Short mmCIF file of C-alpha atoms and ligand atoms in Angstrom, two decimals:
data_model
loop_
_atom_site.label_atom_id
_atom_site.label_comp_id
_atom_site.label_asym_id
_atom_site.label_seq_id
_atom_site.Cartn_x
_atom_site.Cartn_y
_atom_site.Cartn_z
CA MET A 1 0.00 0.00 0.00
CA ALA A 2 1.39 3.32 -1.04
CA ARG A 3 1.33 6.40 1.13
CA ILE A 4 -0.43 9.26 -0.67
CA ILE A 5 1.09 12.72 -0.16
CA VAL A 6 -0.58 15.89 -1.43
CA ILE A 7 1.45 19.03 -2.03
CA THR A 8 -1.01 21.85 -1.52
CA SER A 9 -1.26 25.56 -0.69
CA GLY A 10 -4.41 27.30 -1.81
CA LYS A 11 -2.41 30.16 -3.26
CA GLY A 12 -0.67 29.76 -6.61
CA GLY A 13 2.98 30.28 -7.41
CA VAL A 14 4.30 29.45 -3.96
CA GLY A 15 6.42 26.45 -4.99
CA LYS A 16 4.12 23.41 -5.02
CA THR A 17 5.36 21.98 -8.31
CA THR A 18 8.99 22.69 -7.40
CA THR A 19 8.37 20.86 -4.12
CA SER A 20 6.51 17.93 -5.69
CA ALA A 21 9.39 17.32 -8.09
CA ALA A 22 11.96 17.59 -5.31
CA LEU A 23 10.10 15.33 -2.89
CA ALA A 24 9.39 12.67 -5.50
CA MET A 25 12.98 12.64 -6.71
CA GLY A 26 14.31 12.62 -3.14
CA LEU A 27 12.13 9.68 -2.12
CA ALA A 28 13.04 7.73 -5.24
CA GLN A 29 16.72 8.34 -4.60
CA GLN A 30 16.29 6.76 -1.19
CA GLY A 31 15.09 3.64 -2.97
CA LYS A 32 11.37 4.25 -2.50
CA ARG A 33 9.19 3.35 -5.47
CA THR A 34 7.59 6.70 -6.20
CA VAL A 35 5.12 8.16 -8.66
CA VAL A 36 4.37 11.87 -8.94
CA ILE A 37 1.04 12.94 -10.44
CA ASP A 38 0.22 16.32 -11.95
CA PHE A 39 -3.32 17.30 -10.90
CA ASP A 40 -3.07 20.71 -12.55
CA VAL A 41 -5.28 19.83 -15.51
CA GLY A 42 -5.08 22.43 -18.26
CA LEU A 43 -1.95 24.07 -16.84
CA ARG A 44 0.35 21.11 -16.71
CA ASN A 45 3.94 21.93 -15.89
CA LEU A 46 5.23 19.18 -13.66
CA ASP A 47 6.57 17.43 -16.77
CA LEU A 48 8.58 20.56 -17.58
CA ILE A 49 10.07 20.75 -14.10
CA MET A 50 10.89 17.03 -14.31
CA GLY A 51 12.34 17.47 -17.81
CA CYS A 52 10.19 14.80 -19.45
CA GLU A 53 7.79 16.96 -21.46
CA ARG A 54 8.83 15.48 -24.79
CA ARG A 55 8.07 11.97 -23.66
CA VAL A 56 4.43 12.63 -22.78
CA VAL A 57 2.14 10.45 -24.89
CA TYR A 58 -0.86 9.77 -22.69
CA ASP A 59 -1.93 11.61 -19.57
CA PHE A 60 -3.86 11.22 -16.31
CA ILE A 61 -7.22 12.00 -17.96
CA ASN A 62 -6.60 9.44 -20.72
CA VAL A 63 -6.15 6.83 -18.01
CA ILE A 64 -9.25 7.97 -16.12
CA ASN A 65 -11.27 7.76 -19.34
CA GLY A 66 -9.89 4.36 -20.22
CA GLU A 67 -8.20 5.67 -23.39
CA ALA A 68 -4.86 4.37 -22.17
CA ASN A 69 -3.68 2.14 -19.38
CA LEU A 70 -1.33 3.22 -16.62
CA ASN A 71 1.72 1.56 -18.11
CA GLN A 72 1.24 3.53 -21.30
CA ALA A 73 0.89 6.84 -19.50
CA LEU A 74 3.56 6.56 -16.80
CA ILE A 75 6.91 8.07 -17.78
CA ARG A 76 9.94 6.52 -16.20
CA ASP A 77 12.54 9.00 -15.02
CA LYS A 78 15.86 8.65 -16.80
CA ARG A 79 17.92 9.68 -13.79
CA CYS A 80 16.34 7.50 -11.18
CA ASP A 81 15.01 3.98 -11.55
CA HIS A 82 12.31 4.13 -8.93
CA LEU A 83 10.63 7.30 -10.17
CA TYR A 84 7.64 7.66 -12.50
CA VAL A 85 5.69 10.71 -13.65
CA LEU A 86 1.99 10.79 -14.52
CA PRO A 87 1.45 14.00 -16.49
CA ALA A 88 -1.71 16.12 -16.53
CA SER A 89 -3.73 16.79 -19.61
CA GLN A 90 -3.01 20.05 -21.36
CA THR A 91 -6.38 20.42 -22.98
CA ARG A 92 -9.12 18.89 -20.90
CA ASP A 93 -11.41 20.42 -18.40
CA LYS A 94 -10.81 20.01 -14.66
CA ASP A 95 -14.16 18.26 -14.36
CA ALA A 96 -12.65 15.31 -16.22
CA LEU A 97 -11.03 14.47 -12.87
CA THR A 98 -13.90 12.46 -11.45
CA LYS A 99 -13.67 11.21 -7.90
CA GLU A 100 -14.27 7.61 -9.05
CA GLY A 101 -11.64 7.94 -11.75
CA VAL A 102 -9.01 9.37 -9.44
CA ASP A 103 -9.83 6.73 -6.85
CA ARG A 104 -9.40 3.96 -9.41
CA VAL A 105 -6.01 5.25 -10.60
CA LEU A 106 -4.69 5.78 -7.06
CA THR A 107 -5.87 2.34 -5.98
CA GLU A 108 -4.11 0.71 -8.92
CA LEU A 109 -0.91 2.69 -8.26
CA SER A 110 -1.04 1.82 -4.57
CA GLU A 111 -0.24 -1.78 -5.42
CA GLY A 112 3.11 -1.11 -7.01
CA TYR A 113 4.49 1.97 -5.28
CA ASP A 114 5.61 3.12 -1.85
CA PHE A 115 4.72 6.77 -2.32
CA ILE A 116 2.30 8.69 -4.53
CA VAL A 117 3.03 12.42 -4.62
CA CYS A 118 0.10 14.58 -5.80
CA ASP A 119 0.99 18.01 -7.19
CA SER A 120 -2.12 20.07 -6.52
CA PRO A 121 -3.31 23.03 -8.59
CA ALA A 122 -3.89 26.35 -6.86
CA GLY A 123 -7.28 27.28 -5.49
CA ILE A 124 -9.77 25.52 -3.29
CA GLU A 125 -11.98 24.11 -6.00
CA HIS A 126 -12.44 20.83 -7.81
CA GLY A 127 -8.89 20.11 -9.00
CA ALA A 128 -7.36 20.90 -5.62
CA ASN A 129 -10.06 18.95 -3.83
CA MET A 130 -9.38 15.91 -5.99
CA ALA A 131 -5.66 16.13 -5.26
CA MET A 132 -6.17 16.19 -1.50
CA TYR A 133 -9.26 14.05 -1.05
CA PHE A 134 -7.43 10.71 -0.92
CA ALA A 135 -4.30 11.94 0.88
CA ASP A 136 -2.66 10.37 3.90
CA ASP A 137 -0.19 13.23 4.34
CA ALA A 138 -0.36 16.87 3.29
CA VAL A 139 2.57 19.20 2.75
CA VAL A 140 1.23 22.74 2.98
CA VAL A 141 3.62 24.90 0.97
CA THR A 142 3.65 28.45 2.31
CA ASN A 143 5.54 31.65 1.57
CA PRO A 144 6.25 34.07 4.41
CA GLU A 145 3.59 36.46 3.23
CA VAL A 146 0.12 37.45 4.50
CA SER A 147 -1.98 36.05 1.64
CA SER A 148 -0.08 32.79 1.45
CA VAL A 149 -0.29 32.08 5.19
CA ARG A 150 -3.97 32.90 5.17
CA ASP A 151 -4.67 30.58 2.25
CA SER A 152 -2.69 27.82 3.93
CA ASP A 153 -4.90 28.13 6.97
CA ARG A 154 -8.00 27.88 4.80
CA MET A 155 -6.53 24.79 3.18
CA LEU A 156 -6.09 23.23 6.62
CA GLY A 157 -9.79 23.72 7.23
CA ILE A 158 -10.60 21.88 4.01
CA LEU A 159 -8.12 19.09 4.71
CA SER A 160 -9.72 18.42 8.06
CA SER A 161 -13.29 18.41 6.79
CA ARG A 162 -13.43 17.38 3.14
CA SER A 163 -11.01 14.49 2.79
CA ARG A 164 -11.70 10.79 2.56
CA ARG A 165 -10.15 10.29 5.98
CA ALA A 166 -12.43 12.95 7.47
CA GLU A 167 -15.53 11.55 5.79
CA ASN A 168 -14.77 8.00 6.93
CA GLY A 169 -13.98 9.14 10.45
CA GLU A 170 -10.45 7.78 10.16
CA GLU A 171 -7.30 9.23 11.66
CA PRO A 172 -6.90 12.71 10.14
CA ILE A 173 -4.43 13.57 7.38
CA SER A 174 -0.96 14.35 8.79
CA GLU A 175 -0.26 17.96 7.96
CA TYR A 176 3.21 19.40 7.50
CA LEU A 177 4.39 22.94 6.89
CA LEU A 178 7.00 23.68 4.26
CA LEU A 179 8.04 27.31 4.23
CA THR A 180 9.57 28.31 0.89
CA ARG A 181 11.11 31.39 -0.72
CA TYR A 182 12.44 32.32 2.69
CA ASP A 183 14.82 35.26 2.77
CA PRO A 184 16.77 35.13 6.06
CA GLU A 185 18.25 38.56 5.46
CA ARG A 186 14.87 40.21 5.19
CA VAL A 187 13.62 38.27 8.18
CA ALA A 188 16.58 39.55 10.19
CA ASN A 189 15.69 43.07 9.09
CA GLY A 190 12.13 42.61 10.26
CA GLU A 191 10.79 42.89 6.73
CA MET A 192 9.55 39.34 6.37
CA LEU A 193 7.56 36.98 8.58
CA SER A 194 9.88 34.56 10.35
CA VAL A 195 9.42 30.80 10.68
CA ASP A 196 8.34 31.37 14.25
CA ASP A 197 5.77 33.98 13.22
CA VAL A 198 4.24 31.59 10.70
CA GLN A 199 4.34 28.70 13.14
CA GLU A 200 2.63 30.79 15.80
CA ILE A 201 -0.31 31.09 13.43
CA LEU A 202 -0.41 27.70 11.71
CA SER A 203 1.28 25.48 14.35
CA LEU A 204 2.08 22.51 12.11
CA LYS A 205 4.94 20.07 12.05
CA LEU A 206 7.73 21.95 10.26
CA LEU A 207 9.04 19.81 7.42
CA GLY A 208 11.52 22.36 6.18
CA VAL A 209 12.45 25.90 5.25
CA VAL A 210 13.60 26.43 1.66
CA PRO A 211 15.42 29.68 1.04
CA GLU A 212 14.71 31.99 -1.88
CA SER A 213 17.29 30.73 -4.32
CA LYS A 214 18.55 31.33 -7.83
CA ALA A 215 19.11 27.61 -8.10
CA VAL A 216 15.35 27.05 -8.48
CA LEU A 217 15.07 28.96 -11.74
CA ASN A 218 18.27 27.39 -13.04
CA ALA A 219 16.88 23.97 -12.27
CA SER A 220 13.56 24.68 -13.94
CA ASN A 221 15.34 26.08 -17.00
CA ALA A 222 17.16 22.80 -17.33
CA GLY A 223 14.27 20.49 -16.42
CA VAL A 224 16.17 19.05 -13.47
CA PRO A 225 14.51 18.91 -10.04
CA VAL A 226 16.43 21.32 -7.83
CA ILE A 227 17.09 18.62 -5.24
CA LEU A 228 19.64 17.18 -7.70
CA ASP A 229 21.67 20.40 -7.42
CA ARG A 230 23.58 19.27 -4.38
CA GLU A 231 25.72 22.38 -4.21
CA SER A 232 22.77 24.72 -3.91
CA ASP A 233 21.09 25.93 -0.73
CA ALA A 234 17.61 25.06 -2.05
CA GLY A 235 18.78 21.61 -3.14
CA GLN A 236 20.20 20.91 0.30
CA ALA A 237 17.12 22.27 2.04
CA TYR A 238 14.92 19.94 -0.04
CA ASN A 239 17.22 17.05 0.71
CA ASP A 240 16.84 17.73 4.44
CA MET A 241 13.09 17.90 3.93
CA VAL A 242 13.00 14.41 2.43
CA SER A 243 15.08 12.99 5.28
CA ARG A 244 12.77 14.60 7.83
CA TYR A 245 9.73 13.25 6.04
CA LEU A 246 11.25 9.77 6.29
CA GLY A 247 11.65 10.25 10.02
CA GLU A 248 15.21 11.45 10.42
CA ASP A 249 15.91 14.20 12.90
CA VAL A 250 17.73 16.79 10.81
CA PRO A 251 18.43 20.30 12.14
CA HIS A 252 17.02 23.20 10.12
CA ARG A 253 19.52 25.19 8.06
CA PHE A 254 19.40 28.42 6.07
CA LEU A 255 17.38 30.21 8.74
CA ASN A 256 19.92 32.93 9.35
CA PRO A 257 21.63 35.34 6.96
CA GLU A 258 25.01 34.29 5.71
CA LYS A 259 27.68 35.75 7.90
CA LYS A 260 29.24 38.62 6.06
CA GLY A 261 32.16 40.77 7.11
CA PHE A 262 31.32 44.08 8.72
CA LEU A 263 32.89 45.97 5.84
CA SER A 264 31.05 44.13 3.11
CA ARG A 265 27.80 44.86 4.90
CA LEU A 266 28.66 48.54 5.15
CA PHE A 267 29.43 48.98 1.51
CA LYS A 268 27.03 46.63 -0.14
CA GLY A 269 24.56 48.53 -2.38
CA MET B 1 22.79 48.38 2.94
CA GLY B 2 24.38 51.73 3.70
CA LEU B 3 26.16 52.88 6.83
CA LEU B 4 23.14 54.55 8.36
CA ASP B 5 20.87 51.62 7.61
CA TYR B 6 23.32 49.31 9.23
CA PHE B 7 23.04 51.09 12.54
CA ILE B 8 19.36 51.78 12.57
CA SER B 9 18.22 48.48 11.15
CA SER B 10 16.48 46.86 14.03
CA ARG B 11 13.90 44.15 14.29
CA SER B 12 11.16 46.49 15.30
CA LYS B 13 11.11 48.91 12.42
CA GLY B 14 10.16 46.39 9.73
CA SER B 15 6.74 45.59 8.37
CA ALA B 16 6.81 41.95 9.48
CA ASN B 17 5.18 42.78 12.80
CA LEU B 18 2.34 44.46 11.02
CA ALA B 19 1.95 41.44 8.75
CA LYS B 20 1.78 39.16 11.74
CA GLU B 21 -0.81 41.26 13.56
CA ARG B 22 -3.01 41.44 10.48
CA LEU B 23 -2.70 37.72 9.95
CA GLN B 24 -3.66 36.88 13.49
CA ILE B 25 -6.90 38.83 13.14
CA LEU B 26 -7.62 37.52 9.65
CA VAL B 27 -7.05 33.89 10.55
CA ALA B 28 -9.07 34.12 13.76
CA HIS B 29 -11.91 35.53 11.70
CA ASP B 30 -11.65 32.84 9.01
CA ARG B 31 -11.57 30.09 11.61
CA ALA B 32 -14.61 31.42 13.43
CA ALA B 33 -16.50 31.58 10.14
CA ARG B 34 -15.70 28.01 9.13
CA ASP B 35 -16.58 26.58 12.54
CA GLN B 36 -20.08 27.97 12.20
CA PRO B 37 -22.90 25.51 11.73
CA SER B 38 -23.96 25.33 8.08
CA TYR B 39 -27.60 26.12 8.89
CA LEU B 40 -26.76 29.68 9.96
CA PRO B 41 -27.52 31.55 6.70
CA GLN B 42 -30.86 29.76 6.33
CA LEU B 43 -31.71 30.49 9.96
CA GLN B 44 -30.96 34.14 9.36
CA GLN B 45 -33.24 34.21 6.30
CA GLU B 46 -36.14 32.59 8.08
CA ILE B 47 -35.90 34.79 11.15
CA LEU B 48 -35.82 37.81 8.91
CA ALA B 49 -38.95 36.61 7.12
CA VAL B 50 -40.81 36.21 10.42
CA ILE B 51 -39.82 39.64 11.67
CA ARG B 52 -40.86 41.24 8.42
CA LYS B 53 -44.39 40.00 8.96
CA TYR B 54 -44.64 42.42 11.85
CA VAL B 55 -42.02 45.11 11.36
CA ASP B 56 -40.69 46.69 8.21
CA VAL B 57 -36.97 46.09 8.53
CA ASP B 58 -34.42 45.58 5.80
CA LEU B 59 -32.02 42.78 5.18
CA SER B 60 -29.18 44.07 7.29
CA ALA B 61 -31.44 44.46 10.32
CA VAL B 62 -30.95 40.90 11.47
CA SER B 63 -27.53 39.57 12.31
CA VAL B 64 -26.82 36.13 13.63
CA ASN B 65 -23.57 35.49 15.39
CA TYR B 66 -22.16 32.19 16.41
CA GLU B 67 -19.30 31.79 18.85
CA GLN B 68 -17.66 28.78 20.29
CA GLU B 69 -16.38 29.06 23.81
CA ASP B 70 -14.63 26.45 25.86
CA SER B 71 -17.58 24.53 27.16
CA HIS B 72 -20.54 25.95 25.25
CA GLU B 73 -21.65 27.69 22.09
CA VAL B 74 -23.32 31.08 21.96
CA LEU B 75 -25.84 31.96 19.30
CA GLU B 76 -26.36 35.68 19.35
CA LEU B 77 -29.28 37.23 17.52
CA ASN B 78 -29.36 40.94 16.90
CA ILE B 79 -32.37 42.75 15.47
CA VAL B 80 -32.25 46.45 14.78
CA LEU B 81 -35.78 47.86 14.83
CA PRO B 82 -36.72 51.08 13.06
CA ASP B 83 -36.25 54.27 15.09
CA THR B 84 -39.65 54.77 16.71
CA ALA B 85 -43.15 53.45 16.46
CA GLN B 86 -44.39 56.80 15.12
CA ASN B 87 -42.12 56.51 12.09
CA GLN B 88 -43.98 53.46 11.06
CA ALA B 89 -47.44 54.87 11.24
N1 ADP C 1 12.82 28.61 -3.22
C1 ADP C 1 12.60 29.33 -4.33
N2 ADP C 1 13.45 30.32 -4.70
C2 ADP C 1 13.22 31.06 -5.81
N3 ADP C 1 12.20 30.86 -6.65
C3 ADP C 1 11.32 29.89 -6.37
C4 ADP C 1 11.46 29.07 -5.20
N4 ADP C 1 10.44 28.18 -5.18
C5 ADP C 1 9.68 28.43 -6.29
N5 ADP C 1 10.21 29.45 -7.01
C6 ADP C 1 9.69 30.00 -8.27
O1 ADP C 1 8.34 30.38 -8.06
C7 ADP C 1 7.56 30.11 -9.21
C8 ADP C 1 6.39 29.24 -8.86
O2 ADP C 1 6.86 27.95 -8.48
P1 ADP C 1 5.98 26.64 -8.68
O3 ADP C 1 6.72 25.51 -8.05
O4 ADP C 1 5.59 26.49 -10.10
O5 ADP C 1 4.71 27.04 -7.79
P2 ADP C 1 3.23 26.46 -7.80
O6 ADP C 1 3.29 25.06 -8.31
O7 ADP C 1 2.83 26.55 -6.36
O8 ADP C 1 2.42 27.37 -8.66
C9 ADP C 1 8.49 29.48 -10.24
O9 ADP C 1 8.91 30.48 -11.13
C10 ADP C 1 9.65 28.98 -9.40
O10 ADP C 1 10.84 28.98 -10.14
MG1 MG C 2 2.13 24.10 -9.86
#
């Protein structure tokens, strides 16, 4: 039985797809059989971040509609044996994601995988609901910003009331906070909400803090999940995140500004 | 960061505190709203309809407030009646 993880946020553009790609790759690199599914029907871009866009033949909706089987639609990652991508449809309507269809695909995948990572679209409507409905774990991706924190809180309300676990009266979804695009310098200057500020409001298990990083754009330009950029701060932060998710006790890094000399601070722009 | 900024930059001057205060209010408000029973809007409509049989009030005259406290829930009903009885006649 696979564990189903939804990467969610409510607000768009906070780093869900970046995180889905990183988490899926990280789990697969630890030997876990992993599949990552793009639920963002109509705006698919997980395949771009994973660098497999030219190998897409069939998509999630084709499988739901019985136009292709899973083996035809799943794309095997070339860098990591245990990783598969199920792309979203570029053209269809979100309503094509029926609850029965999604259930059927997830159930079939559950047999052969350890983890199913669901990259949710933005918003709190159908597509996002389908991505989270079947989840066992939820990673709530949040930026240190008023609207993002607020939307994350609204998402928590939905997770606790409108999921399969909630409806069946089972143990609730495990919710984790991932704070991304964190700028320690601005936090130190009092210009940006700190991890503690956000935690005071959301009080979730903190899975990680990913700094604002140029490495993310570089990685997306190249179609390589940023977690594979081992030199980069974001890559390392995502690596720590995966270890924490798997139960390791890893201290948080990148929370404080890089130590700079007094002089360089004086004369920097 | 210039020389002056370096010395005056302190935790308190930034806008993060403001963000946090606004968020605390916003989130408390959101949470209160989503913990409300789902029958509340309907209840409000029906109460309004009953009152209108007797008094000519408008839509905003009836407000229904629901609050959850530690051991009990409070349903608060507020009806604003027109100024005086003479006005109605
Ligand atoms: N840690 C980060 N540092 C810098 N840019 C980031 C970071 N995380 C995400 N981004 C950028 O933010 C944008 C939105 O990211 P994406 O993962 O597509 O968000 P979502 O899936 O939530 O819409 C992209 O341009 C991405 O490169
Ligand atoms: Mg996305």
